[in-house]
């Protein structure tokens, strides 16, 4: 909708009310502020929710892959053949054997439940980017060296170089019963994945050492699989599931963490729906400010009509005025949202320090920091929603202004 120089001049005049129109300027400023806050809130909340999902998926997949192939009974005897079959499946990026078993560990009289993981050398090397102390390269088969999570290290008071004892209840049989197997392991590295449950329970060791500890010979517990598209993991691994029917089960990340990701999705949709009403409230503010402007400018409108201004020109002037208010608020909201997201962690820490409350307890939130990941498509939809409602809010006042009868207005002037 192109404006003539006359129309644009009047629109700018109404966007910047004079000294005697301070109240109209205040209402317009409030409208811009409400649009800004509503857009910023939508951007922040949706980005944080997306960040939760993406961070959880990245961290969970970083340890467990997109899916696992687990044998009935917990032991995959012919795992080499199954591994080759999985790797040959179209869409599979990588697959590796894995041993995972819940056991107990003790150190200086402290006992903790742990999840012992036996990994290949390649998987152990990939964990190196998450090491906060020690050297992951020290984990070599036969050296009885392990890596443990940072929270577990804090819980038992252990550090790099200390020796922890891992207890396997399935020990050796004696005339007096079964004696639990207790093996000492030196801590070679401490890692931090960023998920509280993992950092508080995982003990990683070479595959051969895990097989020796669990007395399972040359078998593994499962095979972890990484695919090209995590959202299509079910379709990609359908042939594997069919081939291994009766011998093993394929569980993908959606199934393993179904309750967590479904809860995030429901909360994400609910928050988006609820916060969208803030944009609607902002549109009503634009409508009210324009109605007040039209009432205040009734005499000016009548004069412009007598001087030859058309109804279409007046319609364009007031639509442009209201839409510009919405556009300014939308742009300001995007800037505010970007600033808040950039400084989100310091803001959380500041509020926590002021209130004396731990606003981000990793035991409750799973992640150690507040995540955020902006989705360009969602941000574009938020902008379109704000601009569309701003435009619709201008129609009634603009139509009212364009239908003003100059004869009736100027009769008593």
Coordinates of C-alpha atoms in Angstrom, one line a residue, residues 8-389:
X8 CA 2.9 10.1 4.3
X9 CA 3.3 13.6 5.8
X10 CA 0.0 13.3 7.7
X11 CA 0.8 9.8 8.9
X12 CA 4.1 11.0 10.3
X13 CA 2.4 13.9 12.0
X14 CA 0.0 11.5 13.7
X15 CA 2.8 9.1 14.7
X16 CA 4.5 12.0 16.5
X17 CA 1.7 13.9 18.3
X18 CA 2.3 17.5 19.4
X19 CA 2.8 18.9 22.9
X20 CA -0.9 19.3 23.4
X21 CA -1.5 15.6 22.7
X22 CA 0.6 14.1 25.3
X23 CA -2.1 11.6 26.4
X24 CA -2.4 10.2 22.9
X25 CA 1.4 9.9 22.7
X26 CA 1.3 8.0 26.0
X27 CA -1.3 5.6 24.8
X28 CA 0.6 5.0 21.6
X29 CA 3.8 4.4 23.6
X30 CA 2.0 1.9 25.8
X31 CA 0.8 0.1 22.7
X32 CA 4.4 -0.1 21.4
X33 CA 5.5 -1.4 24.8
X34 CA 2.8 -4.1 25.0
X35 CA 3.6 -5.3 21.4
X36 CA 7.3 -5.4 22.3
X37 CA 6.8 -7.4 25.5
X38 CA 4.4 -9.8 23.9
X39 CA 6.7 -10.5 20.9
X40 CA 9.7 -10.8 23.2
X41 CA 8.0 -13.2 25.6
X42 CA 6.9 -15.4 22.7
X43 CA 10.4 -15.5 21.2
X44 CA 12.1 -16.2 24.6
X45 CA 9.7 -18.9 25.7
X46 CA 9.6 -20.7 22.3
X47 CA 13.4 -20.5 22.0
X48 CA 13.9 -21.9 25.5
X49 CA 11.5 -24.7 24.9
X50 CA 13.2 -25.6 21.6
X51 CA 16.6 -25.4 23.4
X52 CA 15.4 -27.8 26.1
X53 CA 14.4 -30.3 23.4
X54 CA 17.5 -29.9 21.3
X55 CA 19.9 -30.0 24.3
X56 CA 18.3 -33.0 25.8
X57 CA 18.3 -34.8 22.5
X58 CA 21.9 -33.9 21.8
X59 CA 23.1 -35.0 25.2
X60 CA 21.1 -38.2 25.3
X61 CA 22.1 -39.1 21.8
X62 CA 25.7 -38.3 22.6
X63 CA 25.7 -41.2 25.1
X64 CA 23.0 -43.6 23.9
X65 CA 22.7 -42.9 20.1
X66 CA 19.4 -42.5 18.4
X67 CA 18.3 -46.1 19.1
X68 CA 19.5 -49.3 20.8
X69 CA 19.3 -52.9 19.8
X70 CA 18.9 -55.0 23.0
X71 CA 18.7 -58.7 23.2
X72 CA 16.0 -60.5 25.2
X73 CA 17.8 -61.6 28.4
X74 CA 20.3 -58.8 28.2
X75 CA 23.0 -60.7 26.3
X76 CA 23.6 -60.4 22.6
X77 CA 25.7 -63.5 21.8
X78 CA 26.0 -63.1 18.0
X79 CA 26.5 -59.3 18.3
X80 CA 29.2 -59.2 15.5
X81 CA 26.7 -60.4 12.9
X82 CA 23.9 -58.1 14.2
X83 CA 26.4 -55.2 14.2
X84 CA 27.3 -55.7 10.6
X85 CA 23.6 -56.0 9.6
X86 CA 22.7 -52.8 11.4
X87 CA 25.6 -50.9 9.8
X88 CA 24.5 -52.1 6.4
X89 CA 21.0 -50.7 6.9
X90 CA 20.4 -47.6 4.7
X91 CA 20.2 -44.4 6.8
X92 CA 22.4 -45.7 9.6
X93 CA 25.4 -43.5 10.2
X94 CA 27.2 -45.5 12.9
X95 CA 26.6 -48.5 15.2
X96 CA 28.7 -49.7 18.1
X97 CA 28.5 -52.4 20.8
X98 CA 27.7 -51.3 24.3
X99 CA 27.6 -52.9 27.8
X100 CA 25.4 -51.2 30.4
X101 CA 24.8 -52.6 33.9
X102 CA 23.6 -51.0 37.2
X103 CA 26.1 -51.8 40.0
X104 CA 27.4 -50.3 43.2
X105 CA 30.6 -48.4 43.9
X106 CA 32.3 -47.5 47.1
X107 CA 35.0 -45.0 48.1
X108 CA 36.1 -44.1 51.6
X109 CA 33.1 -45.7 53.2
X110 CA 30.6 -44.0 50.8
X111 CA 28.5 -46.3 48.6
X112 CA 26.6 -45.1 45.5
X113 CA 24.5 -46.8 42.9
X114 CA 26.2 -46.4 39.5
X115 CA 25.6 -47.4 35.9
X116 CA 28.7 -49.1 34.5
X117 CA 29.1 -48.7 30.8
X118 CA 31.6 -50.6 28.6
X119 CA 32.4 -48.7 25.5
X120 CA 34.6 -49.2 22.5
X121 CA 37.8 -47.2 22.2
X122 CA 36.2 -45.0 19.6
X123 CA 33.2 -44.1 21.8
X124 CA 35.5 -43.5 24.7
X125 CA 37.6 -41.1 22.6
X126 CA 34.5 -39.2 21.6
X127 CA 33.8 -38.6 25.3
X128 CA 37.1 -36.6 25.5
X129 CA 35.4 -33.3 24.7
X130 CA 33.3 -33.6 27.9
X131 CA 36.3 -34.3 30.2
X132 CA 36.8 -31.7 33.0
X133 CA 39.7 -33.4 34.8
X134 CA 42.2 -36.1 33.9
X135 CA 42.9 -37.7 30.5
X136 CA 40.4 -40.0 28.7
X137 CA 43.3 -41.6 26.8
X138 CA 44.3 -43.4 30.1
X139 CA 41.3 -45.7 29.7
X140 CA 43.0 -48.7 28.1
X141 CA 41.8 -52.3 28.3
X142 CA 43.5 -54.2 31.1
X143 CA 44.6 -51.1 33.1
X144 CA 41.5 -51.1 35.3
X145 CA 41.1 -47.4 34.7
X146 CA 37.7 -45.7 34.4
X147 CA 36.1 -42.3 33.8
X148 CA 33.3 -41.2 36.1
X149 CA 30.7 -38.4 36.0
X150 CA 31.4 -35.1 37.8
X151 CA 28.4 -35.3 40.1
X152 CA 29.3 -38.9 41.1
X153 CA 32.9 -37.7 41.9
X154 CA 31.4 -35.0 44.1
X155 CA 29.0 -37.4 45.8
X156 CA 31.7 -39.9 46.8
X157 CA 34.5 -37.3 47.3
X158 CA 36.8 -38.9 44.7
X159 CA 39.1 -37.2 42.2
X160 CA 41.5 -38.2 39.4
X161 CA 44.0 -40.8 40.6
X162 CA 41.8 -42.2 43.4
X163 CA 40.8 -45.9 43.4
X164 CA 37.1 -46.8 43.7
X165 CA 35.7 -50.2 44.2
X166 CA 32.9 -51.5 41.9
X167 CA 30.8 -54.3 43.4
X168 CA 29.2 -56.9 41.2
X169 CA 26.6 -59.0 43.1
X170 CA 27.1 -61.9 40.7
X171 CA 30.4 -63.0 42.0
X172 CA 32.0 -66.4 42.5
X173 CA 30.3 -69.3 44.3
X174 CA 31.8 -70.6 47.6
X175 CA 30.6 -73.3 50.1
X176 CA 29.2 -70.4 52.1
X177 CA 27.3 -68.9 49.2
X178 CA 27.9 -66.4 46.4
X179 CA 30.6 -63.8 47.2
X180 CA 30.1 -60.5 45.4
X181 CA 32.9 -59.6 43.0
X182 CA 34.7 -56.4 44.1
X183 CA 37.3 -54.9 41.8
X184 CA 39.3 -51.7 42.3
X185 CA 39.5 -49.2 39.4
X186 CA 41.7 -46.0 39.2
X187 CA 39.9 -42.9 38.1
X188 CA 41.6 -41.7 35.0
X189 CA 39.2 -38.9 34.0
X190 CA 36.1 -37.0 35.2
X191 CA 33.6 -36.0 32.6
X192 CA 30.5 -33.7 32.6
X193 CA 27.7 -34.4 30.1
X194 CA 25.4 -31.7 31.4
X195 CA 22.5 -34.0 32.4
X196 CA 22.4 -34.4 36.1
X197 CA 21.3 -38.1 36.1
X198 CA 24.1 -39.1 33.8
X199 CA 26.8 -37.1 35.6
X200 CA 25.7 -38.6 38.9
X201 CA 25.8 -42.3 38.0
X202 CA 27.9 -43.1 34.9
X203 CA 31.1 -45.1 35.2
X204 CA 32.7 -45.6 31.8
X205 CA 35.4 -48.3 31.1
X206 CA 36.8 -50.2 28.1
X207 CA 34.6 -53.0 26.7
X208 CA 37.0 -55.8 27.7
X209 CA 37.2 -54.6 31.3
X210 CA 33.4 -54.5 31.5
X211 CA 33.1 -58.0 30.2
X212 CA 35.6 -59.2 32.7
X213 CA 33.9 -57.4 35.6
X214 CA 30.4 -58.8 34.7
X215 CA 31.8 -62.3 33.8
X216 CA 29.9 -62.3 30.5
X217 CA 32.7 -63.5 28.2
X218 CA 32.7 -62.2 24.6
X219 CA 29.1 -60.8 24.6
X220 CA 27.6 -57.4 24.8
X221 CA 24.4 -56.0 26.2
X222 CA 23.2 -53.9 23.3
X223 CA 24.2 -52.0 20.2
X224 CA 23.7 -48.3 20.0
X225 CA 22.7 -46.8 16.6
X226 CA 23.1 -43.4 15.1
X227 CA 21.0 -42.5 12.0
X228 CA 20.9 -39.6 9.5
X229 CA 17.5 -38.2 10.7
X230 CA 16.5 -38.7 14.4
X231 CA 12.9 -37.9 13.6
X232 CA 12.7 -40.8 11.1
X233 CA 14.6 -43.3 13.3
X234 CA 11.5 -45.7 13.4
X235 CA 11.3 -45.9 9.6
X236 CA 15.0 -46.3 9.1
X237 CA 15.4 -49.2 11.6
X238 CA 12.1 -50.9 10.7
X239 CA 14.0 -53.6 8.6
X240 CA 16.3 -54.2 11.5
X241 CA 13.3 -54.7 13.9
X242 CA 11.7 -57.1 11.4
X243 CA 15.0 -59.1 10.9
X244 CA 15.6 -59.4 14.7
X245 CA 12.1 -60.2 15.7
X246 CA 12.1 -62.8 18.5
X247 CA 15.8 -62.2 19.3
X248 CA 16.2 -58.6 20.1
X249 CA 14.1 -55.4 20.4
X250 CA 14.9 -52.0 18.8
X251 CA 14.1 -49.0 21.1
X252 CA 14.6 -45.5 19.7
X253 CA 15.1 -42.2 21.6
X254 CA 11.4 -41.4 21.3
X255 CA 10.4 -44.6 23.1
X256 CA 13.1 -44.5 25.8
X257 CA 12.5 -40.9 26.7
X258 CA 8.8 -40.7 25.7
X259 CA 7.4 -39.2 28.9
X260 CA 10.1 -36.5 29.0
X261 CA 9.8 -35.3 25.3
X262 CA 6.0 -35.6 25.3
X263 CA 5.7 -33.5 28.4
X264 CA 8.0 -30.9 26.7
X265 CA 5.9 -30.9 23.6
X266 CA 2.6 -30.4 25.5
X267 CA 4.1 -27.6 27.6
X268 CA 5.5 -26.0 24.4
X269 CA 2.2 -25.9 22.6
X270 CA 0.3 -24.7 25.8
X271 CA 2.8 -21.9 26.4
X272 CA 2.6 -20.8 22.7
X273 CA -1.2 -20.8 22.8
X274 CA -1.3 -18.9 26.1
X275 CA 1.3 -16.3 25.2
X276 CA -0.4 -15.6 21.8
X277 CA -3.1 -13.9 23.7
X278 CA -0.6 -11.3 24.8
X279 CA -0.2 -10.3 21.1
X280 CA -4.0 -10.0 20.9
X281 CA -4.0 -7.7 23.9
X282 CA -1.4 -5.6 22.2
X283 CA -3.6 -5.4 19.1
X284 CA -6.5 -4.1 21.3
X285 CA -4.1 -1.4 22.7
X286 CA -3.3 -0.3 19.1
X287 CA -7.1 -0.2 18.4
X288 CA -7.8 1.9 21.4
X289 CA -5.0 4.4 20.7
X290 CA -6.2 4.8 17.1
X291 CA -9.8 5.3 18.2
X292 CA -8.6 8.1 20.6
X293 CA -6.5 9.6 17.8
X294 CA -9.5 9.6 15.4
X295 CA -11.7 11.2 17.9
X296 CA -9.1 13.9 18.7
X297 CA -8.5 14.5 14.9
X298 CA -12.1 14.6 13.8
X299 CA -12.0 18.3 13.0
X300 CA -8.7 17.8 11.0
X301 CA -10.2 14.9 9.2
X302 CA -13.2 17.1 8.2
X303 CA -11.0 19.9 7.0
X304 CA -8.9 17.4 4.9
X305 CA -12.1 16.0 3.4
X306 CA -13.3 19.5 2.3
X307 CA -9.9 20.2 0.8
X308 CA -10.2 17.2 -1.5
X309 CA -8.7 14.3 0.6
X310 CA -10.5 11.0 -0.5
X311 CA -11.8 8.4 1.8
X312 CA -9.1 6.0 0.5
X313 CA -6.4 8.5 1.5
X314 CA -7.7 8.8 5.1
X315 CA -8.0 5.0 5.3
X316 CA -4.4 4.6 4.2
X317 CA -3.2 7.3 6.6
X318 CA -4.7 5.7 9.7
X319 CA -3.9 2.1 8.7
X320 CA -0.3 3.2 8.2
X321 CA -0.2 5.0 11.6
X322 CA -1.5 1.9 13.5
X323 CA 0.5 -0.6 11.5
X324 CA 3.7 1.4 12.1
X325 CA 3.1 1.3 15.8
X326 CA 2.7 -2.5 15.6
X327 CA 5.8 -2.9 13.4
X328 CA 8.0 -0.7 15.7
X329 CA 6.8 -2.8 18.7
X330 CA 7.5 -6.1 16.8
X331 CA 11.0 -5.0 15.9
X332 CA 11.7 -3.8 19.4
X333 CA 10.4 -7.1 20.8
X334 CA 12.7 -9.1 18.5
X335 CA 15.7 -7.0 19.8
X336 CA 14.6 -7.4 23.4
X337 CA 14.1 -11.1 23.0
X338 CA 17.6 -11.5 21.4
X339 CA 19.2 -9.6 24.3
X340 CA 17.5 -11.6 27.0
X341 CA 18.3 -14.9 25.3
X342 CA 22.0 -13.8 24.9
X343 CA 22.3 -12.9 28.6
X344 CA 19.8 -15.6 29.9
X345 CA 22.3 -17.4 32.2
X346 CA 23.5 -14.3 33.9
X347 CA 19.9 -13.1 34.3
X348 CA 18.9 -16.4 36.0
X349 CA 22.0 -16.2 38.3
X350 CA 21.2 -12.6 39.2
X351 CA 17.6 -13.3 40.0
X352 CA 18.7 -16.3 42.1
X353 CA 21.2 -14.2 44.0
X354 CA 18.6 -11.5 44.7
X355 CA 15.9 -13.9 45.8
X356 CA 18.2 -16.3 47.5
X357 CA 16.6 -19.2 45.6
X358 CA 18.2 -21.8 43.4
X359 CA 16.2 -21.2 40.2
X360 CA 18.0 -23.7 38.2
X361 CA 18.5 -26.9 40.2
X362 CA 20.0 -29.5 37.8
X363 CA 18.4 -32.3 39.8
X364 CA 15.0 -31.0 38.8
X365 CA 15.8 -29.4 35.4
X366 CA 18.0 -32.3 34.0
X367 CA 20.3 -29.7 32.4
X368 CA 23.0 -27.8 34.2
X369 CA 22.4 -24.5 32.3
X370 CA 19.4 -22.8 30.8
X371 CA 19.3 -23.7 27.0
X372 CA 17.9 -21.8 24.1
X373 CA 17.7 -22.4 20.4
X374 CA 15.9 -20.0 18.1
X375 CA 13.8 -21.5 15.3
X376 CA 13.7 -19.0 12.3
X377 CA 10.4 -20.4 11.1
X378 CA 8.7 -19.9 14.5
X379 CA 10.2 -16.4 14.8
X380 CA 8.8 -15.6 11.4
X381 CA 5.4 -16.9 12.4
X382 CA 5.5 -14.8 15.6
X383 CA 6.3 -11.7 13.5
X384 CA 3.5 -12.4 11.1
X385 CA 1.1 -12.9 13.9
X386 CA 2.0 -9.6 15.5
X387 CA 1.9 -7.7 12.2
X388 CA -1.4 -9.3 11.1
X389 CA -3.2 -8.5 14.4

